[in-house]
Short mmCIF file of C-alpha atoms in Angstrom, two decimals:
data_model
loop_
_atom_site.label_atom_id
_atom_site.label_comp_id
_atom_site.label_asym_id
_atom_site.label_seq_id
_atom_site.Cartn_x
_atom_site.Cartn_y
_atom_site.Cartn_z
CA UNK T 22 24.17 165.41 110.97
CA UNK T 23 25.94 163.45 108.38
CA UNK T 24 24.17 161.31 106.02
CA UNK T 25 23.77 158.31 105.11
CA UNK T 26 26.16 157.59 102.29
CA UNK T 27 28.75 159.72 104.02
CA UNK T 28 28.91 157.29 106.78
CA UNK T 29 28.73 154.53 104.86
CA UNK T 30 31.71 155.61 102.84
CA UNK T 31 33.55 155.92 106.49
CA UNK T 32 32.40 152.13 107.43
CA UNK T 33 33.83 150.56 104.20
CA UNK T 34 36.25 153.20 103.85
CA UNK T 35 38.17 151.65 107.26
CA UNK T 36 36.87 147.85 106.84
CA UNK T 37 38.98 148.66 103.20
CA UNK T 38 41.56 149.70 104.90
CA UNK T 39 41.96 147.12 107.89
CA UNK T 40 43.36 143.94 107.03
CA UNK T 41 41.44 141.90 109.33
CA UNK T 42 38.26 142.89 107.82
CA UNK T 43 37.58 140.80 105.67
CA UNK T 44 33.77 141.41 104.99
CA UNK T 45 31.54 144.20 106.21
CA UNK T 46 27.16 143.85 105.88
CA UNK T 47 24.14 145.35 106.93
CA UNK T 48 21.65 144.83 109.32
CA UNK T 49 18.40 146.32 110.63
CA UNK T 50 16.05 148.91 109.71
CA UNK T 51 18.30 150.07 107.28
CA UNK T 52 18.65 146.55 105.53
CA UNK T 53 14.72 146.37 105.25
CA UNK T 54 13.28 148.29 102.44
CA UNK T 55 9.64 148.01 104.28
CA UNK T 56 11.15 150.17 107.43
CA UNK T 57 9.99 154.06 107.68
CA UNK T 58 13.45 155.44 106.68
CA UNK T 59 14.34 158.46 108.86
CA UNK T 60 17.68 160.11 109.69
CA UNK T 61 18.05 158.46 113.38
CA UNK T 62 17.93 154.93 112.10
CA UNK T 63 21.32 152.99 113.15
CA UNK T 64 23.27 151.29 111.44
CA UNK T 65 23.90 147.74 112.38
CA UNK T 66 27.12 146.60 110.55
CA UNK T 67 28.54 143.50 110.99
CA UNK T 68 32.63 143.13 110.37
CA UNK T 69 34.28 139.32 109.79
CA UNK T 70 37.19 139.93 110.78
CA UNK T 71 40.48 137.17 110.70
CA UNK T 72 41.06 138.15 114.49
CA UNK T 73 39.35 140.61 117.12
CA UNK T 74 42.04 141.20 119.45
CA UNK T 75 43.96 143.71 117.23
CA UNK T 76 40.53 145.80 117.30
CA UNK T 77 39.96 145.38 120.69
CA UNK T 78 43.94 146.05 122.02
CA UNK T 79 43.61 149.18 120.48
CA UNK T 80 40.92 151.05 119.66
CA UNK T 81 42.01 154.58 118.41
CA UNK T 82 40.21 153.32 114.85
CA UNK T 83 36.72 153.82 116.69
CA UNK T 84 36.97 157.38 116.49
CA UNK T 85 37.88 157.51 112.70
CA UNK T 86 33.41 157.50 112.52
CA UNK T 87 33.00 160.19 114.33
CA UNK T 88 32.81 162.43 117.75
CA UNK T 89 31.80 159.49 120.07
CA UNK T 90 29.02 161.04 122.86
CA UNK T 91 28.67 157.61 124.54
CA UNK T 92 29.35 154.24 123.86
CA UNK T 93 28.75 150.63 125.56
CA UNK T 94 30.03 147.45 124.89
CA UNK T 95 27.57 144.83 125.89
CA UNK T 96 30.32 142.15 125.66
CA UNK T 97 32.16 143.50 128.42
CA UNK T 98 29.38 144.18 130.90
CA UNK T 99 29.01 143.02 134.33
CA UNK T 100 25.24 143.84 134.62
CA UNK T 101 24.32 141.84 131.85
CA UNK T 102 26.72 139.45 131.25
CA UNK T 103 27.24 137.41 128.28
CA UNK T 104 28.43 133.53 126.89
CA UNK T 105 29.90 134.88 123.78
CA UNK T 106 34.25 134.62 124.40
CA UNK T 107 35.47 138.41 122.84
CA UNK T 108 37.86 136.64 120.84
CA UNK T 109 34.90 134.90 118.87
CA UNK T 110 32.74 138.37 119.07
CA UNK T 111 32.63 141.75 119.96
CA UNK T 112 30.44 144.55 119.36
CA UNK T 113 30.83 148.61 119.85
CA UNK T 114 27.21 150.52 120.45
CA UNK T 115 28.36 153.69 119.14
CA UNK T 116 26.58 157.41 119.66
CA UNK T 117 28.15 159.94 117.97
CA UNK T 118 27.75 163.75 118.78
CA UNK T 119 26.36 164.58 115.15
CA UNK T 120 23.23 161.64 116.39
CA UNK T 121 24.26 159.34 114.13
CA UNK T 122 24.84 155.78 115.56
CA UNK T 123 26.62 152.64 114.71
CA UNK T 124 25.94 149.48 116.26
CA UNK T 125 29.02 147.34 115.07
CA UNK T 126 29.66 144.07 115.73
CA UNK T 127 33.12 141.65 115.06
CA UNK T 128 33.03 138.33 114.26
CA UNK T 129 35.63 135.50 114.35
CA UNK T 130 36.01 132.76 111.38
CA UNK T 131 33.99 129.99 113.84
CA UNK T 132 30.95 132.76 113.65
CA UNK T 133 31.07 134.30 110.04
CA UNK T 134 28.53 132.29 108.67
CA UNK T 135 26.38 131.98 111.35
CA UNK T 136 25.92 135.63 111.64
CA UNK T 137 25.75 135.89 107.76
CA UNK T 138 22.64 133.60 107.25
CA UNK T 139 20.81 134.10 110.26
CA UNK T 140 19.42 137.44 110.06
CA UNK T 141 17.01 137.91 106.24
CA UNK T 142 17.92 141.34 106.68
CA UNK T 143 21.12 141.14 105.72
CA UNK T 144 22.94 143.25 102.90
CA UNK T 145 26.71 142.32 101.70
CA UNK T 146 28.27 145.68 101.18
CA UNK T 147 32.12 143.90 101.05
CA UNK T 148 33.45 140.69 100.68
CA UNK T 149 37.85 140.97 99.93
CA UNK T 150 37.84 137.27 99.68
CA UNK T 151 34.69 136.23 97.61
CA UNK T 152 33.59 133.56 100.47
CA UNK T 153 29.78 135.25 100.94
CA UNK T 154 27.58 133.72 98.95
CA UNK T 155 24.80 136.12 97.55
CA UNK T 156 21.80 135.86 99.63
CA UNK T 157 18.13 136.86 98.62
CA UNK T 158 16.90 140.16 98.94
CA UNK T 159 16.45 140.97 102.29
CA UNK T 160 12.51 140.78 104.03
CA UNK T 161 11.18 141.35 107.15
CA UNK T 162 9.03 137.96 106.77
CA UNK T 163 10.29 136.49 109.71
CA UNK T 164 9.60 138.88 112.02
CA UNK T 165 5.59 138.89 111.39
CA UNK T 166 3.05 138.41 113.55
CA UNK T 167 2.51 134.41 113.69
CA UNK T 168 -1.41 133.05 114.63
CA UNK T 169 -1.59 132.15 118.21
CA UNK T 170 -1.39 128.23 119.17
CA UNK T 171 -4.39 127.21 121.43
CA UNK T 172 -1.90 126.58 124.11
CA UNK T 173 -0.11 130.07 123.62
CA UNK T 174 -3.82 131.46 123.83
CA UNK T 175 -4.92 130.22 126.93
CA UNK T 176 -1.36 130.84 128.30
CA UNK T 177 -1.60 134.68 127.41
CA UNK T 178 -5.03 134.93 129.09
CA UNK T 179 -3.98 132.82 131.80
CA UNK T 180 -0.97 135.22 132.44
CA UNK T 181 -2.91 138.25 132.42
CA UNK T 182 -5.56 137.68 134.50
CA UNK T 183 -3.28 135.96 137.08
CA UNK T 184 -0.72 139.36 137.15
CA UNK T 185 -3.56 142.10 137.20
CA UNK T 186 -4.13 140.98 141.30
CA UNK T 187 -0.53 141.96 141.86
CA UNK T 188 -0.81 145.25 140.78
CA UNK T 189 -4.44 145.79 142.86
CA UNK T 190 -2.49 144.58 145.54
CA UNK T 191 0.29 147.16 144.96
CA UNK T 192 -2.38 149.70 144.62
CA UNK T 193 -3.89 148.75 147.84
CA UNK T 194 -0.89 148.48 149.64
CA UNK T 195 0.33 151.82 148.37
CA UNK T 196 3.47 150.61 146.70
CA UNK T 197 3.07 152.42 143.43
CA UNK T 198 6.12 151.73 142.00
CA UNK T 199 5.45 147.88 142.40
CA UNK T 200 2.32 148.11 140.60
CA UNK T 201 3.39 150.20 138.58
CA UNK T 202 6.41 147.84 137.35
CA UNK T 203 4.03 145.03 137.35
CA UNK T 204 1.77 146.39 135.34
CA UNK T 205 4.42 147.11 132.66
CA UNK T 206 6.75 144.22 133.10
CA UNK T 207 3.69 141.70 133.76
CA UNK T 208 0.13 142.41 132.87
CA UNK T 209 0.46 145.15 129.39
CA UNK T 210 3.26 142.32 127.60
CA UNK T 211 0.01 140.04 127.48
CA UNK T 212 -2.00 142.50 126.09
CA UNK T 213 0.65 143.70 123.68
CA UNK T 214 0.43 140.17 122.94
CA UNK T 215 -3.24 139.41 122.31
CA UNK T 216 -3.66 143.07 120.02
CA UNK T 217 -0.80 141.69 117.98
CA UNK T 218 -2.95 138.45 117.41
CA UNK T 219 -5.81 140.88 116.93
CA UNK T 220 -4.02 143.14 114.51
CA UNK T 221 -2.93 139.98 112.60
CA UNK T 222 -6.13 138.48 112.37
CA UNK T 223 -7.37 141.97 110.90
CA UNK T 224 -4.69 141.93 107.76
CA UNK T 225 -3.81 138.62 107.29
CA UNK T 226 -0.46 138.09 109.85
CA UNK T 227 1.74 139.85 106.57
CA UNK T 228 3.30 142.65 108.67
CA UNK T 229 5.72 143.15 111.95
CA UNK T 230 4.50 145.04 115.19
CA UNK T 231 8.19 146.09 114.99
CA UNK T 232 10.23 146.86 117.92
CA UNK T 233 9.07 147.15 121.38
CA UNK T 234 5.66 147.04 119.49
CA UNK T 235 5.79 150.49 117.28
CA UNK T 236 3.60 149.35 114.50
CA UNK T 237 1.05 148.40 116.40
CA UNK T 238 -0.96 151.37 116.76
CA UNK T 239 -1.44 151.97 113.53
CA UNK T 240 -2.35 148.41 113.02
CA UNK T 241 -5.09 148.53 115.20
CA UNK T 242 -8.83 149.97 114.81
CA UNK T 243 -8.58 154.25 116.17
CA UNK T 244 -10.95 153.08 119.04
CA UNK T 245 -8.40 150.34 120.31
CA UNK T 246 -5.34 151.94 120.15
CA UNK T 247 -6.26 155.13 121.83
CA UNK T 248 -7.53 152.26 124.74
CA UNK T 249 -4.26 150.82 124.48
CA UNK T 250 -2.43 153.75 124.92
CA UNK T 251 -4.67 154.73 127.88
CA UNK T 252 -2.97 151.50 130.04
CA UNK T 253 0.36 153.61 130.51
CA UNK T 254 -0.49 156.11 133.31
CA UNK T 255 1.58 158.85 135.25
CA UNK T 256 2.51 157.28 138.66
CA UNK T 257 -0.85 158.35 140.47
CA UNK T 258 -2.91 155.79 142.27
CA UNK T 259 -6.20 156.86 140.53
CA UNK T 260 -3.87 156.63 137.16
CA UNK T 261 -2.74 153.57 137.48
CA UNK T 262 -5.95 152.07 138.71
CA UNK T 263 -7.57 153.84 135.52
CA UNK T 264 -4.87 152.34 133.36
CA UNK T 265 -5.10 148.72 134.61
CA UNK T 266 -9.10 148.75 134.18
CA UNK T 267 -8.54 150.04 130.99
CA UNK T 268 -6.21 147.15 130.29
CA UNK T 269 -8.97 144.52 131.51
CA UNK T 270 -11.47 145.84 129.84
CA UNK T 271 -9.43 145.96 126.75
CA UNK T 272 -8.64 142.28 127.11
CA UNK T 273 -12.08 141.06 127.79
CA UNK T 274 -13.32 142.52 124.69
CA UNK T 275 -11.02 141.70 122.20
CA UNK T 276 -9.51 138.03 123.68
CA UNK T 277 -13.43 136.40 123.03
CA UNK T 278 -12.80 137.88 119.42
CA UNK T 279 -9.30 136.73 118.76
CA UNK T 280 -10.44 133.23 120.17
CA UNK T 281 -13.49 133.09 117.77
CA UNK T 282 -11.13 133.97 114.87
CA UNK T 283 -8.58 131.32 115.68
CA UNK T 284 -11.60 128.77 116.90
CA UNK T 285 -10.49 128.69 120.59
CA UNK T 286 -12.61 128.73 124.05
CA UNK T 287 -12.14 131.93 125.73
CA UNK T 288 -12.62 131.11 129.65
CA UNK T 289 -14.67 133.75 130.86
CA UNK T 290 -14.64 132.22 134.45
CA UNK T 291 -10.83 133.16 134.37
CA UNK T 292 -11.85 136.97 133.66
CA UNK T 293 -14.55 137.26 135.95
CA UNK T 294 -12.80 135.57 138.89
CA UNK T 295 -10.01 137.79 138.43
CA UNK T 296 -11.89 140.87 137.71
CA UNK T 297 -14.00 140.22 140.89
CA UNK T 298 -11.15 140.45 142.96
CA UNK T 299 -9.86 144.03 141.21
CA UNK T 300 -13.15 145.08 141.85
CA UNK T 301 -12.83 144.53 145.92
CA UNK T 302 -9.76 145.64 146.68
CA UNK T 303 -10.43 148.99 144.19
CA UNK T 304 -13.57 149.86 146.16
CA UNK T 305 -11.36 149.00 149.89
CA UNK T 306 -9.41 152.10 148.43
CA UNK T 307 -5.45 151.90 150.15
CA UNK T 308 -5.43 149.84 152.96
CA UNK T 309 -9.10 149.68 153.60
CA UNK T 310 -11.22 146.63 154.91
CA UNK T 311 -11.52 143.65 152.23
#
C-alpha cells in the first residue's frame, strides 16, 4: 500500500500539472490532527478548478492515482440524486487496488469559497493564484457533542418510546426484517442520541462521537457500552427481542440522568406506557392472543 506522502505527491503532482486546477486542499480525518491516524484513512481533496467539463469529458487523468478497484460518482446517480449542476461540482469516490482511497471533489469559481470556509478542517496544500486566504489551524470543534435543548430532550424520548412498539409488533408478527430495520433505522438513532448527551455531560461536551458514532464507546462508562453494543442482535427473534429490551432498559436508566444533568423532567409515564405494551405482546410470543 502506498503511503501517505507518496500519494500526496501524485494529488499535487497532477493538480500542478492541470491548468484548470487552480487550488487543491484537504479535508477529513486526515486534516484533523485529533483523528486516530491509520493507513485506511481517505483522503478528501478538494480541486478549484476554472472549469469541470474538461475533467469530466475525459477522464483518462483518474487513473494517473492509481489501479482503480471501484469507483462512484454520487453526482451522477439516479438512486440518490442530487441539486448540485456538474458544471458547478463534481466529485470522484475513488478505491484503488493498493486500499488507498481518494474522495475528490471539483469545484467551479461560483463554489470556491464556499467549499473553502465551510469545513474547519480544511488544509491549503496549493493555491497557483494566491486567492486563498490562510485559514486557522484546522479543529474538530464543530463537530462536538452540543448539550441537549429541553425540546430536543423530550423529542428524543418521545421518539424512542413511540418506535420501540413497531418493532414488538414486527416481532409479533414475525416480520424480522421489519423490526429489525426499525430497530436500527428508528429506535437505536435515539439512543445513540441520548449516550452522546450522556457521554458529553461526563467530559464536558469537548470531543466528537465521530462518524456513524465510533468514539462513543470509549466515551462511555465499560458497563454502558458493552449494554450498548448488546442492542445490535443477529436476526433471531429471541435476539432481537433481547436487543430491544436491552435498548429500553438502557434508555430508562440513563435519560432520568441526562435530564437531571441538563435540569429537565424526564416523563416516566411515557416509558412505562410504552414499556407496558413491549411487555404484552413479548409474553403473546408470535402471533399469540394480546
Amino acid at each position: 500500500m502506498r503511503s501517505a506522502q507518496t500519494m500526496t505527491a501524485l494529488i499535487l503532482g497532477l493538480a500542478a500539472e492541470r491548468p484548470e486546477v487552480r487550488a487543491v486542499w484537504l479535508n477529513g480525518s486526515r486534516a484533523n490532527p485529533t483523528a486516530q491516524k491509520d493507513a485506511l484513512q481517505d483522503f478528501d481533496i478538494v480541486f478549484a478548478v476554472t472549469d469541470t467539463r474538461p475533467l469530466l469529458r475525459e477522464r483518462t487523468w483518474l487513473t494517473r492515482f492509481g489501479e482503480i478497484a471501484v469507483m462512484q460518482e454520487p453526482d451522477d446517480s439516479a438512486i440518490f440524486p442530487v441539486d448540485t449542476k456538474p458544471e458547478q461540482r463534481y466529485a470522484f469516490l475513488i478505491q484503488f487496488a493498493d486500499g488507498c482511497r481518494i474522495d475528490l471533489t471539483l469545484l467551479s469559481p461560483p463554489l470556491w469559497f464556499t467549499g473553502y470556509f465551510d469545513d474547519r478542517l480544511t488544509v491549503l496544500w496549493l493555491d497557483k493564484d494566491g486567492v486563498f486566504p490562510p485559514l486557522p489551524p484546522p479543529d474538530d470543534r464543530a463537530y462536538y457533542i452540543l448539550p441537549p435543548t429541553e425540546k430536543q430532550f423530550l423529542s428524543c424520548c418521545n421518539e424512542f418510546w413511540w418506535t420501540t412498539p413497531y418493532v414488538a409488533k414486527g416481532l409479533w408478527r414475525s416480520e424480522l426484517l421489519y423490526a429489525m430495520d426499525l430497530l436500527n433505522k428508528a429506535v437505536r438513532p435515539m439512543l445513540l442520541m441520548m449516550l452522546s448527551w450522556r457521554a458529553g455531560y461526563l467530559d464536558g461536551f469537548a470531543r466528537s462521537v465521530g462518524k456513524c458514532f465510533k468514539y462513543l464507546p470509549a466515551m462511555l462508562p465499560e458497563d454502558e457500552a458493552a449494554r450498548l453494543l448488546r442492542t445490535y442482535p443477529s436476526a433471531e427473534p429471541q435476539a432481537i427481542w433481547n436487543a430491544l429490551i436491552t435498548a429500553a432498559d438502557l434508555m430508562d436508566a440513563l435519560a432520568p440522568n441526562v435530564a437531571a444533568q441538563a435540569g429537565f423532567f424526564y416523563r416516566e409515564d411515557e416509558a412505562a406506557g410504552s414499556r407496558a405494551y413491549l411487555e404484552k405482546l413479548y409474553a403473546a410470543g408470535p402471533g399469540g392472543t394480546i
